[in-house]
Amino acid sequence: MRCTKKIIYTENLRNNINEIKKNMKAGVKLCCAVKADGYGNDGINTAKIAEEMGASYLAIATVSEGIELRQNNVKCDLLLLSPCCPEEFQELIENDITPLVFDEETIKLLNNQAKKTGKDCQSVFLAVDTGMGRIGCYPEEAGQMAEKITASSNLKLSGMITHFAVSDSISSENIKFTNEQYKKFMQAVSNVKEKGIDPGIKTCSASAAAIAIPEFQLDMIRPGIILYGYYADEVTKEYLNKKNIQLNLKPVMQFETAVAAIRHFTPGQTISYGRTWKCEKETEIAVLPVGYADGLLRRNSPGLNVTINGKPYPVVGRICMDQCMIDIGLNNKDVKRWDKAIIFGPKDKGSLFDAEDIARMTNTISYEIMTSISKRVEKIFL
Ligand SMILES: *Cc1c(COP(=O)(O)O)cnc(C)c1O
């Protein structure tokens, strides 16, 4: 196997699910977001562990993700969070995937396809846009949409869902907005009930709100990022502790490579494309077989440091597609050829940096750092 790889610490995933369960109110269902290959941490492995640890639903983003889970014998209910096109409806139905619907056209097309496929009772969730500005009907349309669903011969309304836009922020203005979104969702639920229709499973909270606002757990929470060991933006461990909420997360993924060569450089020599780094004093440069095609973001050169045997070393020169170089200094007794070089990972496993640290320097969130690692980087499960 290539030395550039992801280590998946399965025990940390289990730890995180247990931590989430400790914070769930009695009777609340768990829907684990395993979309985007489990945020890069492996969708199938995460799905299997989540299923075994009591998840009722798994959340996916594409029909093909659902098919892959079914082919791997995952039996859980699957909730498709993103829209798919009508061409995919048949596969969606055959693979028992529950889509989010919010308009008449989709309800009609889906019902027709369910009829054609011979499925009497295709589950759907009604999506309500309470302020995310993404998918969903408006709260005042919810009653009418629920009627359309229940009037469809082959569809069943299994739940209602909304999504918060700023629940990961701790500013009072944003907390106010989240409260308003919740109120609108409850209004939509009442509108459905007023039509004499059972709204099914009501769910509004992803990671941030699920933990920080237990009152909003309703019938089901939908954590994603916290499964993989990272807090949702400003809803950090410190913030939660202040609210007397304990959640001890451990990063699941380690992204690592190895020192493929060590080469001597003298003043005046330059490194990599664009010659952005010039050797000022004699040094040793280590070559790492990892580049932006693996998900090591090119814009992090300069700036990125990698950990070798507990010490940080800076990337010098531009990160290339498949390689990058680091300065290890002269007479470095700590770094040998083929030593492990960790880009990020759990800090108690030897890395000085986790995905959150990389995200901060990249001006993004840990989600993007983990999902940016490309397919050619293989995984090892520990
Ligand atoms: C991705 C997603 C989640 C999970 O979000 P996290 O912030 O990772 O917990 C939950 N619900 C919806 C609708 C999503 O798109």
mmCIF file of C-alpha atoms and ligand atoms in Angstrom:
data_model
loop_
_atom_site.group_PDB
_atom_site.id
_atom_site.type_symbol
_atom_site.label_atom_id
_atom_site.label_comp_id
_atom_site.label_asym_id
_atom_site.label_seq_id
_atom_site.Cartn_x
_atom_site.Cartn_y
_atom_site.Cartn_z
ATOM 1 C CA MET A 1 0.000 0.000 0.000
ATOM 2 C CA ARG A 2 1.023 3.556 -0.695
ATOM 3 C CA CYS A 3 2.506 5.360 2.335
ATOM 4 C CA THR A 4 0.164 8.314 1.733
ATOM 5 C CA LYS A 5 -3.000 7.104 3.419
ATOM 6 C CA LYS A 6 -5.768 7.769 5.882
ATOM 7 C CA ILE A 7 -5.832 5.959 9.195
ATOM 8 C CA ILE A 8 -9.379 5.613 10.470
ATOM 9 C CA TYR A 9 -9.471 5.244 14.243
ATOM 10 C CA THR A 10 -12.646 3.243 14.566
ATOM 11 C CA GLU A 11 -12.512 3.308 18.373
ATOM 12 C CA ASN A 12 -12.730 7.124 18.213
ATOM 13 C CA LEU A 13 -15.840 6.906 16.034
ATOM 14 C CA ARG A 14 -17.418 4.618 18.632
ATOM 15 C CA ASN A 15 -16.371 7.025 21.384
ATOM 16 C CA ASN A 16 -18.030 9.929 19.570
ATOM 17 C CA ILE A 17 -21.284 8.050 18.997
ATOM 18 C CA ASN A 18 -21.359 7.136 22.681
ATOM 19 C CA GLU A 19 -20.734 10.769 23.633
ATOM 20 C CA ILE A 20 -23.650 11.832 21.416
ATOM 21 C CA LYS A 21 -25.905 9.159 22.910
ATOM 22 C CA LYS A 22 -25.135 10.445 26.417
ATOM 23 C CA ASN A 23 -26.542 13.801 25.312
ATOM 24 C CA MET A 24 -29.729 12.453 23.728
ATOM 25 C CA LYS A 25 -33.020 12.728 25.535
ATOM 26 C CA ALA A 26 -34.997 9.535 26.072
ATOM 27 C CA GLY A 27 -36.903 8.387 22.988
ATOM 28 C CA VAL A 28 -35.017 10.589 20.529
ATOM 29 C CA LYS A 29 -33.888 8.782 17.394
ATOM 30 C CA LEU A 30 -30.406 9.046 15.940
ATOM 31 C CA CYS A 31 -29.775 9.792 12.264
ATOM 32 C CA CYS A 32 -26.058 9.675 11.468
ATOM 33 C CA ALA A 33 -24.836 11.689 8.480
ATOM 34 C CA VAL A 34 -22.618 9.361 6.447
ATOM 35 C CA LYS A 35 -22.802 11.418 3.254
ATOM 36 C CA ALA A 36 -19.682 12.182 1.223
ATOM 37 C CA ASP A 37 -18.100 8.866 2.246
ATOM 38 C CA GLY A 38 -18.681 9.669 5.900
ATOM 39 C CA TYR A 39 -17.038 13.088 5.487
ATOM 40 C CA GLY A 40 -14.056 11.178 4.102
ATOM 41 C CA ASN A 41 -13.946 8.820 7.114
ATOM 42 C CA ASP A 42 -15.573 5.979 5.134
ATOM 43 C CA GLY A 43 -19.319 5.902 4.618
ATOM 44 C CA ILE A 44 -19.750 2.137 4.785
ATOM 45 C CA ASN A 45 -17.681 1.610 7.925
ATOM 46 C CA THR A 46 -19.390 4.548 9.642
ATOM 47 C CA ALA A 47 -22.804 3.301 8.543
ATOM 48 C CA LYS A 48 -22.170 -0.194 9.894
ATOM 49 C CA ILE A 49 -20.918 1.056 13.244
ATOM 50 C CA ALA A 50 -23.717 3.614 13.554
ATOM 51 C CA GLU A 51 -26.277 0.932 12.715
ATOM 52 C CA GLU A 52 -24.794 -1.454 15.257
ATOM 53 C CA MET A 53 -24.783 1.324 17.889
ATOM 54 C CA GLY A 54 -28.463 2.066 17.449
ATOM 55 C CA ALA A 55 -28.890 4.625 14.680
ATOM 56 C CA SER A 56 -32.405 4.585 13.215
ATOM 57 C CA TYR A 57 -31.494 6.504 10.097
ATOM 58 C CA LEU A 58 -28.394 7.202 8.036
ATOM 59 C CA ALA A 59 -28.253 10.434 6.075
ATOM 60 C CA ILE A 60 -26.826 10.424 2.558
ATOM 61 C CA ALA A 61 -26.588 13.047 -0.169
ATOM 62 C CA THR A 62 -26.827 11.008 -3.375
ATOM 63 C CA VAL A 63 -28.764 7.953 -4.525
ATOM 64 C CA SER A 64 -25.494 6.227 -5.467
ATOM 65 C CA GLU A 65 -24.291 6.583 -1.866
ATOM 66 C CA GLY A 66 -27.473 4.812 -0.804
ATOM 67 C CA ILE A 67 -27.022 2.043 -3.359
ATOM 68 C CA GLU A 68 -23.485 1.449 -2.124
ATOM 69 C CA LEU A 69 -24.746 1.098 1.455
ATOM 70 C CA ARG A 70 -27.488 -1.344 0.384
ATOM 71 C CA GLN A 71 -24.931 -3.385 -1.581
ATOM 72 C CA ASN A 72 -22.935 -3.611 1.628
ATOM 73 C CA ASN A 73 -25.900 -4.948 3.494
ATOM 74 C CA VAL A 74 -26.838 -1.812 5.436
ATOM 75 C CA LYS A 75 -30.449 -2.197 6.552
ATOM 76 C CA CYS A 76 -31.062 1.144 8.279
ATOM 77 C CA ASP A 77 -33.538 3.661 6.923
ATOM 78 C CA LEU A 78 -31.717 5.984 4.552
ATOM 79 C CA LEU A 79 -32.569 9.662 4.374
ATOM 80 C CA LEU A 80 -31.537 11.458 1.185
ATOM 81 C CA LEU A 81 -30.735 15.030 2.217
ATOM 82 C CA SER A 82 -30.070 16.502 -1.236
ATOM 83 C CA PRO A 83 -32.351 16.591 -4.245
ATOM 84 C CA CYS A 84 -31.961 13.945 -6.944
ATOM 85 C CA CYS A 85 -33.316 14.111 -10.471
ATOM 86 C CA PRO A 86 -36.340 12.118 -11.732
ATOM 87 C CA GLU A 87 -34.022 9.756 -13.662
ATOM 88 C CA GLU A 88 -32.889 8.435 -10.283
ATOM 89 C CA PHE A 89 -36.346 7.876 -8.791
ATOM 90 C CA GLN A 90 -36.553 4.221 -9.773
ATOM 91 C CA GLU A 91 -33.240 3.344 -8.107
ATOM 92 C CA LEU A 92 -34.207 5.439 -5.104
ATOM 93 C CA ILE A 93 -37.453 3.477 -4.727
ATOM 94 C CA GLU A 94 -35.869 0.080 -5.329
ATOM 95 C CA ASN A 95 -33.204 0.758 -2.726
ATOM 96 C CA ASP A 96 -35.624 1.955 -0.059
ATOM 97 C CA ILE A 97 -34.247 5.452 0.154
ATOM 98 C CA THR A 98 -36.373 8.178 1.736
ATOM 99 C CA PRO A 99 -36.149 11.480 -0.159
ATOM 100 C CA LEU A 100 -37.025 14.972 1.015
ATOM 101 C CA VAL A 101 -39.908 16.425 -0.985
ATOM 102 C CA PHE A 102 -41.346 19.925 -0.958
ATOM 103 C CA ASP A 103 -43.191 20.570 -4.220
ATOM 104 C CA GLU A 104 -46.142 19.201 -6.168
ATOM 105 C CA GLU A 105 -44.192 18.231 -9.257
ATOM 106 C CA THR A 106 -41.814 15.948 -7.371
ATOM 107 C CA ILE A 107 -44.635 14.428 -5.335
ATOM 108 C CA LYS A 108 -46.502 13.575 -8.549
ATOM 109 C CA LEU A 109 -43.488 12.184 -10.423
ATOM 110 C CA LEU A 110 -42.345 10.153 -7.430
ATOM 111 C CA ASN A 111 -45.813 8.734 -6.872
ATOM 112 C CA ASN A 112 -46.074 7.725 -10.535
ATOM 113 C CA GLN A 113 -42.681 6.039 -10.380
ATOM 114 C CA ALA A 114 -43.609 4.213 -7.163
ATOM 115 C CA LYS A 115 -46.749 2.925 -8.887
ATOM 116 C CA LYS A 116 -44.725 1.776 -11.898
ATOM 117 C CA THR A 117 -42.158 0.088 -9.689
ATOM 118 C CA GLY A 118 -44.911 -1.615 -7.713
ATOM 119 C CA LYS A 119 -44.081 -0.008 -4.387
ATOM 120 C CA ASP A 120 -47.216 0.722 -2.340
ATOM 121 C CA CYS A 121 -45.679 2.752 0.378
ATOM 122 C CA GLN A 122 -42.717 4.928 -0.574
ATOM 123 C CA SER A 123 -41.594 6.972 2.437
ATOM 124 C CA VAL A 124 -40.891 10.666 2.071
ATOM 125 C CA PHE A 125 -39.978 13.463 4.469
ATOM 126 C CA LEU A 126 -41.479 16.886 3.918
ATOM 127 C CA ALA A 127 -38.717 19.515 3.879
ATOM 128 C CA VAL A 128 -39.522 22.970 5.216
ATOM 129 C CA ASP A 129 -37.346 26.015 4.544
ATOM 130 C CA THR A 130 -37.426 28.035 7.736
ATOM 131 C CA GLY A 131 -34.435 30.217 6.888
ATOM 132 C CA MET A 132 -31.662 28.081 5.437
ATOM 133 C CA GLY A 133 -32.653 29.271 1.967
ATOM 134 C CA ARG A 134 -31.852 25.929 0.410
ATOM 135 C CA ILE A 135 -34.546 23.298 -0.130
ATOM 136 C CA GLY A 136 -38.036 23.052 1.339
ATOM 137 C CA CYS A 137 -41.481 24.538 1.074
ATOM 138 C CA TYR A 138 -42.293 27.627 3.102
ATOM 139 C CA PRO A 139 -43.854 26.953 6.509
ATOM 140 C CA GLU A 140 -47.254 28.262 5.396
ATOM 141 C CA GLU A 141 -47.296 25.745 2.493
ATOM 142 C CA ALA A 142 -46.562 22.734 4.697
ATOM 143 C CA GLY A 143 -50.195 21.770 5.376
ATOM 144 C CA GLN A 144 -51.060 21.832 1.698
ATOM 145 C CA MET A 145 -47.926 19.817 0.723
ATOM 146 C CA ALA A 146 -48.659 17.227 3.400
ATOM 147 C CA GLU A 147 -52.150 16.877 1.915
ATOM 148 C CA LYS A 148 -50.665 16.303 -1.544
ATOM 149 C CA ILE A 149 -48.413 13.596 -0.122
ATOM 150 C CA THR A 150 -51.140 11.794 1.780
ATOM 151 C CA ALA A 151 -53.442 12.026 -1.252
ATOM 152 C CA SER A 152 -50.793 10.225 -3.339
ATOM 153 C CA SER A 153 -51.699 6.539 -3.528
ATOM 154 C CA ASN A 154 -48.169 5.161 -3.207
ATOM 155 C CA LEU A 155 -46.480 7.706 -0.909
ATOM 156 C CA LYS A 156 -46.302 7.917 2.850
ATOM 157 C CA LEU A 157 -45.361 10.972 4.913
ATOM 158 C CA SER A 158 -42.770 9.590 7.365
ATOM 159 C CA GLY A 159 -41.418 12.831 8.736
ATOM 160 C CA MET A 160 -40.804 16.545 8.580
ATOM 161 C CA ILE A 161 -37.386 18.149 8.412
ATOM 162 C CA THR A 162 -35.811 21.590 8.504
ATOM 163 C CA HIS A 163 -32.180 22.720 8.681
ATOM 164 C CA PHE A 164 -30.609 25.575 10.649
ATOM 165 C CA ALA A 165 -28.397 28.167 8.960
ATOM 166 C CA VAL A 166 -26.477 29.553 11.951
ATOM 167 C CA SER A 167 -26.886 27.066 14.807
ATOM 168 C CA ASP A 168 -23.084 26.630 14.873
ATOM 169 C CA SER A 169 -22.671 30.293 15.856
ATOM 170 C CA ILE A 170 -22.826 31.511 19.451
ATOM 171 C CA SER A 171 -23.640 35.168 18.804
ATOM 172 C CA SER A 172 -26.920 36.306 20.356
ATOM 173 C CA GLU A 173 -28.191 37.508 16.984
ATOM 174 C CA ASN A 174 -27.637 34.080 15.443
ATOM 175 C CA ILE A 175 -29.112 32.263 18.429
ATOM 176 C CA LYS A 176 -32.187 34.440 17.946
ATOM 177 C CA PHE A 177 -32.360 33.463 14.258
ATOM 178 C CA THR A 178 -32.144 29.752 15.153
ATOM 179 C CA ASN A 179 -34.968 30.185 17.676
ATOM 180 C CA GLU A 180 -37.071 31.842 14.984
ATOM 181 C CA GLN A 181 -36.347 28.989 12.575
ATOM 182 C CA TYR A 182 -37.475 26.524 15.230
ATOM 183 C CA LYS A 183 -40.706 28.475 15.801
ATOM 184 C CA LYS A 184 -41.436 28.495 12.064
ATOM 185 C CA PHE A 185 -40.826 24.743 11.903
ATOM 186 C CA MET A 186 -43.237 24.170 14.785
ATOM 187 C CA GLN A 187 -45.773 26.348 12.962
ATOM 188 C CA ALA A 188 -45.349 24.180 9.850
ATOM 189 C CA VAL A 189 -45.859 21.066 11.994
ATOM 190 C CA SER A 190 -49.071 22.545 13.433
ATOM 191 C CA ASN A 191 -50.322 23.373 9.946
ATOM 192 C CA VAL A 192 -49.880 19.728 8.996
ATOM 193 C CA LYS A 193 -51.575 18.483 12.157
ATOM 194 C CA GLU A 194 -54.485 20.885 11.580
ATOM 195 C CA LYS A 195 -55.170 19.037 8.339
ATOM 196 C CA GLY A 196 -55.559 15.896 10.408
ATOM 197 C CA ILE A 197 -52.246 14.521 9.109
ATOM 198 C CA ASP A 198 -49.581 12.844 11.256
ATOM 199 C CA PRO A 199 -46.294 14.704 10.587
ATOM 200 C CA GLY A 200 -44.243 11.613 11.502
ATOM 201 C CA ILE A 201 -40.667 12.049 12.702
ATOM 202 C CA LYS A 202 -39.908 15.736 13.326
ATOM 203 C CA THR A 203 -36.234 16.642 13.013
ATOM 204 C CA CYS A 204 -34.404 19.964 12.887
ATOM 205 C CA SER A 205 -30.981 19.606 14.518
ATOM 206 C CA ALA A 206 -27.613 18.719 12.993
ATOM 207 C CA SER A 207 -24.480 18.464 15.192
ATOM 208 C CA ALA A 208 -24.395 21.976 16.629
ATOM 209 C CA ALA A 209 -28.005 22.315 17.758
ATOM 210 C CA ALA A 210 -28.357 18.629 18.669
ATOM 211 C CA ILE A 211 -25.902 19.093 21.513
ATOM 212 C CA ALA A 212 -26.090 22.804 22.349
ATOM 213 C CA ILE A 213 -29.915 23.058 22.330
ATOM 214 C CA PRO A 214 -31.317 19.808 23.752
ATOM 215 C CA GLU A 215 -34.866 21.281 23.650
ATOM 216 C CA PHE A 216 -34.686 21.140 19.844
ATOM 217 C CA GLN A 217 -33.961 17.415 19.599
ATOM 218 C CA LEU A 218 -37.650 16.682 18.843
ATOM 219 C CA ASP A 219 -38.023 13.099 17.507
ATOM 220 C CA MET A 220 -34.616 12.741 15.856
ATOM 221 C CA ILE A 221 -31.209 14.448 15.668
ATOM 222 C CA ARG A 222 -28.934 14.379 12.607
ATOM 223 C CA PRO A 223 -25.305 14.689 13.713
ATOM 224 C CA GLY A 224 -22.538 14.639 11.129
ATOM 225 C CA ILE A 225 -19.308 16.409 11.984
ATOM 226 C CA ILE A 226 -19.302 15.407 15.667
ATOM 227 C CA LEU A 227 -19.338 11.728 14.668
ATOM 228 C CA TYR A 228 -15.961 12.340 13.094
ATOM 229 C CA GLY A 229 -14.560 14.110 16.133
ATOM 230 C CA TYR A 230 -14.864 17.818 15.422
ATOM 231 C CA TYR A 231 -17.063 20.471 16.946
ATOM 232 C CA ALA A 232 -19.344 22.516 14.720
ATOM 233 C CA ASP A 233 -17.567 25.846 14.355
ATOM 234 C CA GLU A 234 -18.147 28.044 17.445
ATOM 235 C CA VAL A 235 -20.025 25.349 19.334
ATOM 236 C CA THR A 236 -16.789 24.138 20.862
ATOM 237 C CA LYS A 237 -16.037 21.999 23.855
ATOM 238 C CA GLU A 238 -15.423 25.164 25.933
ATOM 239 C CA TYR A 239 -18.776 26.633 24.942
ATOM 240 C CA LEU A 240 -20.601 23.399 25.752
ATOM 241 C CA ASN A 241 -18.809 23.027 29.091
ATOM 242 C CA LYS A 242 -19.963 26.532 30.026
ATOM 243 C CA LYS A 243 -23.503 25.309 29.427
ATOM 244 C CA ASN A 244 -22.722 22.258 31.583
ATOM 245 C CA ILE A 245 -22.800 19.927 28.610
ATOM 246 C CA GLN A 246 -20.015 17.348 28.396
ATOM 247 C CA LEU A 247 -19.020 16.091 24.974
ATOM 248 C CA ASN A 248 -15.572 14.584 24.587
ATOM 249 C CA LEU A 249 -14.916 14.100 20.912
ATOM 250 C CA LYS A 250 -11.906 12.419 19.350
ATOM 251 C CA PRO A 251 -10.875 12.938 15.717
ATOM 252 C CA VAL A 252 -11.350 9.766 13.693
ATOM 253 C CA MET A 253 -9.126 10.484 10.691
ATOM 254 C CA GLN A 254 -5.368 10.717 10.382
ATOM 255 C CA PHE A 255 -3.885 11.821 7.056
ATOM 256 C CA GLU A 256 -0.291 10.740 6.727
ATOM 257 C CA THR A 257 2.539 10.033 4.354
ATOM 258 C CA ALA A 258 6.238 9.187 4.715
ATOM 259 C CA VAL A 259 9.610 10.728 3.964
ATOM 260 C CA ALA A 260 10.425 9.396 0.502
ATOM 261 C CA ALA A 261 13.819 11.069 0.136
ATOM 262 C CA ILE A 262 16.145 13.429 1.989
ATOM 263 C CA ARG A 263 18.208 15.752 -0.182
ATOM 264 C CA HIS A 264 20.952 18.267 0.544
ATOM 265 C CA PHE A 265 20.461 21.906 -0.488
ATOM 266 C CA THR A 266 22.947 24.802 -0.587
ATOM 267 C CA PRO A 267 22.292 28.558 -0.607
ATOM 268 C CA GLY A 268 20.816 29.864 -3.837
ATOM 269 C CA GLN A 269 18.981 26.687 -4.817
ATOM 270 C CA THR A 270 15.212 26.995 -5.189
ATOM 271 C CA ILE A 271 12.370 24.590 -4.650
ATOM 272 C CA SER A 272 9.335 23.656 -6.760
ATOM 273 C CA TYR A 273 7.219 25.444 -9.362
ATOM 274 C CA GLY A 274 7.489 29.187 -9.451
ATOM 275 C CA ARG A 275 10.716 29.048 -7.408
ATOM 276 C CA THR A 276 8.879 30.654 -4.487
ATOM 277 C CA TRP A 277 11.366 29.332 -1.903
ATOM 278 C CA LYS A 278 15.078 30.001 -2.034
ATOM 279 C CA CYS A 279 17.638 28.245 0.146
ATOM 280 C CA GLU A 280 19.310 30.820 2.442
ATOM 281 C CA LYS A 281 21.555 28.445 4.367
ATOM 282 C CA GLU A 282 22.626 24.857 3.885
ATOM 283 C CA THR A 283 19.847 22.435 4.820
ATOM 284 C CA GLU A 284 18.230 19.053 4.254
ATOM 285 C CA ILE A 285 14.942 18.853 2.386
ATOM 286 C CA ALA A 286 12.578 15.911 2.774
ATOM 287 C CA VAL A 287 10.372 14.941 -0.154
ATOM 288 C CA LEU A 288 6.861 13.728 0.674
ATOM 289 C CA PRO A 289 4.831 11.792 -1.937
ATOM 290 C CA VAL A 290 1.623 13.715 -1.281
ATOM 291 C CA GLY A 291 0.197 16.634 -3.226
ATOM 292 C CA TYR A 292 -2.910 18.578 -4.080
ATOM 293 C CA ALA A 293 -4.342 15.668 -6.074
ATOM 294 C CA ASP A 294 -4.465 13.858 -2.726
ATOM 295 C CA GLY A 295 -6.228 16.778 -1.069
ATOM 296 C CA LEU A 296 -3.236 18.654 0.299
ATOM 297 C CA LEU A 297 -4.434 22.133 -0.591
ATOM 298 C CA ARG A 298 -1.995 24.005 -2.807
ATOM 299 C CA ARG A 299 -2.945 27.303 -1.207
ATOM 300 C CA ASN A 300 -1.425 26.047 2.053
ATOM 301 C CA SER A 301 2.058 26.448 0.608
ATOM 302 C CA PRO A 302 3.578 28.289 2.268
ATOM 303 C CA GLY A 303 2.070 27.855 5.710
ATOM 304 C CA LEU A 304 1.527 24.132 6.211
ATOM 305 C CA ASN A 305 3.564 22.213 8.785
ATOM 306 C CA VAL A 306 3.692 18.433 9.040
ATOM 307 C CA THR A 307 4.561 16.353 12.091
ATOM 308 C CA ILE A 308 7.470 13.910 12.047
ATOM 309 C CA ASN A 309 8.329 12.111 15.268
ATOM 310 C CA GLY A 310 6.554 14.778 17.306
ATOM 311 C CA LYS A 311 8.145 17.842 15.730
ATOM 312 C CA PRO A 312 6.732 20.286 13.145
ATOM 313 C CA TYR A 313 8.414 20.937 9.794
ATOM 314 C CA PRO A 314 7.336 23.574 7.250
ATOM 315 C CA VAL A 315 6.423 22.907 3.649
ATOM 316 C CA VAL A 316 8.786 24.885 1.420
ATOM 317 C CA GLY A 317 7.970 25.879 -2.132
ATOM 318 C CA ARG A 318 4.692 25.164 -3.861
ATOM 319 C CA ILE A 319 2.796 21.967 -3.124
ATOM 320 C CA CYS A 320 2.755 19.996 -6.402
ATOM 321 C CA MET A 321 0.062 17.661 -7.672
ATOM 322 C CA ASP A 322 1.664 14.542 -6.194
ATOM 323 C CA GLN A 323 4.602 15.694 -4.065
ATOM 324 C CA CYS A 324 5.732 18.396 -1.703
ATOM 325 C CA MET A 325 8.957 19.299 0.086
ATOM 326 C CA ILE A 326 9.667 20.151 3.706
ATOM 327 C CA ASP A 327 12.681 21.715 5.377
ATOM 328 C CA ILE A 328 14.084 19.474 8.125
ATOM 329 C CA GLY A 329 17.294 21.450 8.732
ATOM 330 C CA LEU A 330 20.873 20.301 8.806
ATOM 331 C CA ASN A 331 22.009 17.270 10.842
ATOM 332 C CA ASN A 332 18.508 16.405 11.928
ATOM 333 C CA LYS A 333 18.797 13.233 14.015
ATOM 334 C CA ASP A 334 15.015 13.022 14.473
ATOM 335 C CA VAL A 335 14.062 12.433 10.852
ATOM 336 C CA LYS A 336 15.067 9.370 8.862
ATOM 337 C CA ARG A 337 14.099 8.313 5.391
ATOM 338 C CA TRP A 338 10.721 6.450 5.392
ATOM 339 C CA ASP A 339 9.658 7.971 8.717
ATOM 340 C CA LYS A 340 5.954 8.722 9.019
ATOM 341 C CA ALA A 341 4.914 12.323 8.300
ATOM 342 C CA ILE A 342 1.471 13.252 9.644
ATOM 343 C CA ILE A 343 -0.462 16.027 7.935
ATOM 344 C CA PHE A 344 -3.286 15.983 10.465
ATOM 345 C CA GLY A 345 -4.833 13.609 12.944
ATOM 346 C CA PRO A 346 -5.827 13.113 16.566
ATOM 347 C CA LYS A 347 -3.293 14.842 18.818
ATOM 348 C CA ASP A 348 -3.058 11.913 21.216
ATOM 349 C CA LYS A 349 -1.837 9.728 18.339
ATOM 350 C CA GLY A 350 1.220 11.802 17.588
ATOM 351 C CA SER A 351 0.039 14.633 15.351
ATOM 352 C CA LEU A 352 0.652 18.238 16.363
ATOM 353 C CA PHE A 353 -2.215 19.362 14.120
ATOM 354 C CA ASP A 354 -5.784 18.210 13.640
ATOM 355 C CA ALA A 355 -8.185 18.985 10.786
ATOM 356 C CA GLU A 356 -9.479 21.978 12.758
ATOM 357 C CA ASP A 357 -5.986 23.503 12.825
ATOM 358 C CA ILE A 358 -5.616 23.035 9.075
ATOM 359 C CA ALA A 359 -9.107 24.478 8.567
ATOM 360 C CA ARG A 360 -8.240 27.589 10.587
ATOM 361 C CA MET A 361 -5.149 28.319 8.526
ATOM 362 C CA THR A 362 -7.116 27.663 5.328
ATOM 363 C CA ASN A 363 -10.006 29.903 6.364
ATOM 364 C CA THR A 364 -12.495 27.056 6.106
ATOM 365 C CA ILE A 365 -14.075 24.382 8.308
ATOM 366 C CA SER A 366 -12.901 20.895 9.264
ATOM 367 C CA TYR A 367 -15.670 19.437 7.044
ATOM 368 C CA GLU A 368 -13.943 20.734 3.907
ATOM 369 C CA ILE A 369 -10.485 19.608 4.985
ATOM 370 C CA MET A 370 -11.676 16.022 5.512
ATOM 371 C CA THR A 371 -13.849 15.795 2.401
ATOM 372 C CA SER A 372 -11.093 17.290 0.213
ATOM 373 C CA ILE A 373 -8.912 14.214 0.543
ATOM 374 C CA SER A 374 -9.260 12.416 -2.738
ATOM 375 C CA LYS A 375 -10.292 8.909 -3.621
ATOM 376 C CA ARG A 376 -6.799 7.693 -4.474
ATOM 377 C CA VAL A 377 -5.816 8.019 -0.799
ATOM 378 C CA GLU A 378 -6.580 4.610 0.639
ATOM 379 C CA LYS A 379 -7.852 3.986 4.154
ATOM 380 C CA ILE A 380 -6.621 1.698 6.900
ATOM 381 C CA PHE A 381 -9.011 0.896 9.737
ATOM 382 C CA LEU A 382 -7.647 0.608 13.236
HETATM 383 C C1 LIG B 1 -24.986 17.586 6.362
HETATM 384 C C2 LIG B 1 -26.281 17.735 7.051
HETATM 385 C C3 LIG B 1 -26.421 17.363 8.409
HETATM 386 C C4 LIG B 1 -25.233 17.069 9.286
HETATM 387 O O1 LIG B 1 -24.583 18.296 9.548
HETATM 388 P P1 LIG B 1 -23.392 18.447 10.621
HETATM 389 O O2 LIG B 1 -23.201 19.918 10.766
HETATM 390 O O3 LIG B 1 -22.205 17.781 10.040
HETATM 391 O O4 LIG B 1 -23.848 17.795 11.858
HETATM 392 C C5 LIG B 1 -27.691 17.339 8.943
HETATM 393 N N1 LIG B 1 -28.773 17.714 8.214
HETATM 394 C C6 LIG B 1 -28.680 18.120 6.931
HETATM 395 C C7 LIG B 1 -29.903 18.522 6.191
HETATM 396 C C8 LIG B 1 -27.435 18.162 6.315
HETATM 397 O O5 LIG B 1 -27.348 18.591 5.044
#
